[in-house]
Amino acid sequence: MKKYKSVKTLLAHASIEPEQHHGFVNTPVYRGSTVVFPTCESMREGRQKYIYGRWNNPSTEALTQALQQLEGAQGTVLCPSGLSACTTAILSVVGAGDHLLIADNVYSPIRAFVEHVGNRLGIEVTFYDPAIGADIAGFIQPNTKAIYAESPGSLTLEIPDIRAITKVAHEHDILVIADNTWGTPLYFPSLELGVDLSIMAATKYIVGHSDAILGTVSASERAWDSLKKYHFNTGLFASPDDVSLALRGMRTLEVRLERHFKNATLVAKWLETRDEVEAVYYPALASHPQHHLWKRDFKGASGLLSFLTKPSPQAAADALLDNLSLFSIGYSWGGFESLAMIADPTPVRSATTWAADGHLVRLHIGLEDPDDLIADLERGFERFNRLLG
Ligand SMILES: *Cc1c(COP(=O)(O)O)cnc(C)c1O
């Protein structure tokens, strides 16, 4: 593999091998299960690069290698969704009788996973306050195997102190798993900061166009062997069609993130000036409770943020979002387009409590003109104000 000093150049050049593909710039979509051998002997010896579609495929290999370089990982695997990447990272290193620490602000399907699957497999789980920092040491048991974090949490945007957590973890020979979907390795070099298994829902910024579902896990040297074996032996595979969309998306990741960062900062600052808004949760704002950690560890901020409305009837919050013309209402994020939703963190907390009176609105700020987005939200606040009791 070639080495690139600049991430911009890496994104444009990694895994581009025209000489392998009749001069075409991009790696084609190789759809395939069977790979044929010329003789029985060559099959016995396994003496060719591709043996079987699930094991290795030129399309999936191109994305895997590009992401491995981007992450600075010992190895990377592809999973059929972001959630399966999260569960793959966990199950690759945690088993029956092991204890797993999970941050209270994680993507909520992880909570459901440990409840419905982890419990049955005999995995013991404790949720911790994401603001815990070095005090995580107090939660470590003799059977603690891994600490799971999401920085920042994709609903409420708290930033756990990954440096403090990895330091304590490594002193106790415990692995750290972190979901890096929000920052991507461009803005948060998680493996460099001591994370052992770095997850991305590639569905979001890697694919970047809301047209495919995909996940990735990248491992440090200590975690790679377990991850590789788990992934191989459980038969995980990502569709080459989706992989080619991810490769295409990845080429423009840096320029898209830069625009998401710029637009989201403008919208977040504008939201802070509004009387209808109690708080804005965006790590790049000086008012964010862990802004110092963002400044210390992150190189940028992406397009996802949340804000809290002042106390209001549900109908007023609904009216704010209904009839927005540029923001659609929907799950997921990381595409080129703006999205909005109302979310209630109350039922997905156990180690901390979410006790806000207002409604939590999550926005994904897309690549539109930020003035247009602000004007759209301004009309939303007019509808909100008309319905205040
Ligand atoms: C969306 C998301 C996932 C899950 O990704 P899917 O591709 O939808 O399965 C995991 N983690 C975070 C932080 C996410 O935002």
Short mmCIF file of C-alpha atoms in Angstrom, two decimals, residues 118-298:
data_model
loop_
_atom_site.label_atom_id
_atom_site.label_comp_id
_atom_site.label_asym_id
_atom_site.label_seq_id
_atom_site.Cartn_x
_atom_site.Cartn_y
_atom_site.Cartn_z
CA GLY A 118 -25.66 -9.45 25.33
CA ASN A 119 -27.64 -10.66 28.35
CA ARG A 120 -28.38 -14.00 26.71
CA LEU A 121 -24.67 -14.44 25.93
CA GLY A 122 -23.78 -13.83 29.58
CA ILE A 123 -22.18 -10.42 29.09
CA GLU A 124 -22.41 -8.20 32.14
CA VAL A 125 -22.97 -4.51 31.35
CA THR A 126 -22.69 -1.32 33.38
CA PHE A 127 -23.59 2.08 31.94
CA TYR A 128 -21.46 5.05 32.96
CA ASP A 129 -21.90 8.82 32.88
CA PRO A 130 -20.13 10.00 29.70
CA ALA A 131 -18.67 12.91 31.71
CA ILE A 132 -16.87 10.49 34.03
CA GLY A 133 -13.29 10.94 32.75
CA ALA A 134 -10.57 9.23 34.80
CA ASP A 135 -13.13 8.22 37.45
CA ILE A 136 -14.01 5.35 35.11
CA ALA A 137 -11.35 3.54 37.16
CA GLY A 138 -13.94 3.13 39.94
CA PHE A 139 -16.16 1.06 37.62
CA ILE A 140 -13.55 -1.47 36.65
CA GLN A 141 -14.10 -5.02 37.90
CA PRO A 142 -11.76 -8.00 37.67
CA ASN A 143 -13.78 -9.27 34.66
CA THR A 144 -14.02 -5.92 32.81
CA LYS A 145 -12.93 -6.55 29.24
CA ALA A 146 -13.81 -3.40 27.34
CA ILE A 147 -15.05 0.17 27.64
CA TYR A 148 -17.42 1.42 24.95
CA ALA A 149 -17.80 5.13 24.17
CA GLU A 150 -19.39 7.35 21.55
CA SER A 151 -17.77 10.75 21.12
CA PRO A 152 -19.82 12.83 20.88
CA GLY A 153 -23.09 10.98 21.51
CA SER A 154 -25.21 11.29 18.39
CA LEU A 155 -28.31 12.57 20.19
CA THR A 156 -27.12 14.82 23.01
CA LEU A 157 -23.54 15.48 21.84
CA GLU A 158 -21.69 15.02 25.15
CA ILE A 159 -18.01 14.26 24.65
CA PRO A 160 -16.45 11.60 26.88
CA ASP A 161 -12.79 12.22 27.68
CA ILE A 162 -11.29 9.51 25.47
CA ARG A 163 -7.71 10.25 26.50
CA ALA A 164 -8.55 9.81 30.19
CA ILE A 165 -10.57 6.66 29.46
CA THR A 166 -7.93 5.00 27.26
CA LYS A 167 -5.24 5.78 29.85
CA VAL A 168 -7.16 4.05 32.64
CA ALA A 169 -8.21 1.20 30.33
CA HIS A 170 -4.70 0.43 29.21
CA GLU A 171 -3.38 0.51 32.77
CA HIS A 172 -5.87 -2.30 33.45
CA ASP A 173 -5.27 -4.13 30.17
CA ILE A 174 -8.79 -3.33 29.00
CA LEU A 175 -9.74 -2.50 25.40
CA VAL A 176 -11.50 0.69 24.34
CA ILE A 177 -14.20 0.64 21.67
CA ALA A 178 -15.37 3.98 20.27
CA ASP A 179 -18.04 4.91 17.78
CA ASN A 180 -16.42 7.62 15.63
CA THR A 181 -19.28 8.16 13.18
CA TRP A 182 -19.62 11.88 14.00
CA GLY A 183 -15.98 12.94 13.75
CA THR A 184 -14.61 10.34 11.32
CA PRO A 185 -10.80 9.90 11.39
CA LEU A 186 -10.54 13.31 9.69
CA TYR A 187 -11.75 15.18 12.75
CA PHE A 188 -11.05 12.65 15.50
CA PRO A 189 -8.02 10.35 15.13
CA SER A 190 -9.41 7.78 17.54
CA LEU A 191 -6.79 5.05 17.08
CA GLU A 192 -4.03 7.61 17.60
CA LEU A 193 -5.71 8.58 20.89
CA GLY A 194 -5.55 5.01 22.15
CA VAL A 195 -8.85 3.56 20.99
CA ASP A 196 -8.53 -0.14 20.05
CA LEU A 197 -11.66 -0.61 17.97
CA SER A 198 -12.88 2.42 16.05
CA ILE A 199 -16.36 2.15 14.57
CA MET A 200 -18.04 4.15 11.85
CA ALA A 201 -21.57 3.94 10.58
CA ALA A 202 -20.27 4.49 7.03
CA THR A 203 -23.95 4.99 6.19
CA LYS A 204 -23.41 8.55 7.41
CA TYR A 205 -20.43 10.60 6.16
CA ILE A 206 -18.44 7.95 4.27
CA VAL A 207 -21.33 7.10 1.94
CA GLY A 208 -22.46 10.69 2.38
CA HIS A 209 -25.45 10.61 0.02
CA SER A 210 -28.15 8.75 1.99
CA ASP A 211 -28.19 5.91 -0.53
CA ALA A 212 -26.52 2.96 1.22
CA ILE A 213 -26.14 1.30 4.61
CA LEU A 214 -22.68 0.16 5.71
CA GLY A 215 -20.43 -0.07 8.76
CA THR A 216 -16.71 -0.31 9.44
CA VAL A 217 -14.51 -1.37 12.35
CA SER A 218 -10.82 -0.53 12.44
CA ALA A 219 -8.48 -2.10 14.95
CA SER A 220 -5.28 -1.32 16.80
CA GLU A 221 -2.56 -3.93 16.84
CA ARG A 222 -3.84 -5.48 20.09
CA ALA A 223 -7.41 -5.83 18.86
CA TRP A 224 -6.87 -6.80 15.22
CA ASP A 225 -6.46 -10.55 15.55
CA SER A 226 -9.72 -10.96 17.51
CA LEU A 227 -11.60 -8.64 15.15
CA LYS A 228 -10.31 -10.39 12.04
CA LYS A 229 -11.23 -13.85 13.34
CA TYR A 230 -14.65 -12.81 14.59
CA HIS A 231 -15.53 -11.07 11.33
CA PHE A 232 -14.30 -13.95 9.18
CA ASN A 233 -15.95 -16.69 11.19
CA THR A 234 -19.33 -15.05 11.54
CA GLY A 235 -19.64 -14.61 7.77
CA LEU A 236 -20.05 -10.86 7.73
CA PHE A 237 -19.99 -9.35 4.27
CA ALA A 238 -20.82 -5.96 2.74
CA SER A 239 -22.45 -5.74 -0.66
CA PRO A 240 -20.01 -4.65 -3.41
CA ASP A 241 -22.70 -2.30 -4.74
CA ASP A 242 -22.91 -0.47 -1.42
CA VAL A 243 -19.15 -0.59 -1.10
CA SER A 244 -18.72 1.17 -4.44
CA LEU A 245 -21.08 3.92 -3.26
CA ALA A 246 -18.95 4.25 -0.13
CA LEU A 247 -15.76 4.47 -2.17
CA ARG A 248 -17.30 7.18 -4.32
CA GLY A 249 -18.53 9.04 -1.22
CA MET A 250 -15.16 8.78 0.48
CA ARG A 251 -13.40 10.70 -2.30
CA THR A 252 -15.23 13.90 -1.32
CA LEU A 253 -15.35 13.33 2.44
CA GLU A 254 -12.95 16.12 3.30
CA VAL A 255 -14.66 18.82 1.25
CA ARG A 256 -18.12 17.78 2.41
CA LEU A 257 -17.12 17.76 6.08
CA GLU A 258 -15.57 21.18 5.76
CA ARG A 259 -18.90 22.55 4.46
CA HIS A 260 -20.96 20.67 7.09
CA PHE A 261 -18.67 22.16 9.76
CA LYS A 262 -19.01 25.69 8.41
CA ASN A 263 -22.78 25.51 7.92
CA ALA A 264 -23.48 23.81 11.25
CA THR A 265 -21.38 26.39 13.11
CA LEU A 266 -23.35 29.23 11.50
CA VAL A 267 -26.71 27.62 12.29
CA ALA A 268 -25.64 26.71 15.86
CA LYS A 269 -24.51 30.28 16.57
CA TRP A 270 -27.76 31.64 15.16
CA LEU A 271 -29.80 29.20 17.29
CA GLU A 272 -27.96 30.51 20.38
CA THR A 273 -29.37 33.98 19.70
CA ARG A 274 -32.99 32.78 19.61
CA ASP A 275 -35.36 33.33 22.55
CA GLU A 276 -37.15 30.07 21.69
CA VAL A 277 -33.95 28.10 22.38
CA GLU A 278 -32.78 27.12 25.89
CA ALA A 279 -29.53 25.44 24.88
CA VAL A 280 -27.61 24.42 21.78
CA TYR A 281 -25.52 21.23 21.86
CA TYR A 282 -22.68 21.54 19.37
CA PRO A 283 -19.11 20.83 20.53
CA ALA A 284 -17.60 23.65 18.44
CA LEU A 285 -19.54 26.26 20.46
CA ALA A 286 -17.71 27.80 23.41
CA SER A 287 -20.89 27.20 25.46
CA HIS A 288 -20.69 23.41 25.01
CA PRO A 289 -19.91 21.72 28.36
CA GLN A 290 -16.98 19.76 26.87
CA HIS A 291 -15.81 22.41 24.41
CA HIS A 292 -12.33 22.16 25.97
CA LEU A 293 -12.17 18.44 25.10
CA TRP A 294 -13.35 19.15 21.56
CA LYS A 295 -10.64 21.79 21.19
CA ARG A 296 -8.02 19.47 22.60
CA ASP A 297 -8.85 16.31 20.63
CA PHE A 298 -10.88 17.20 17.53
#
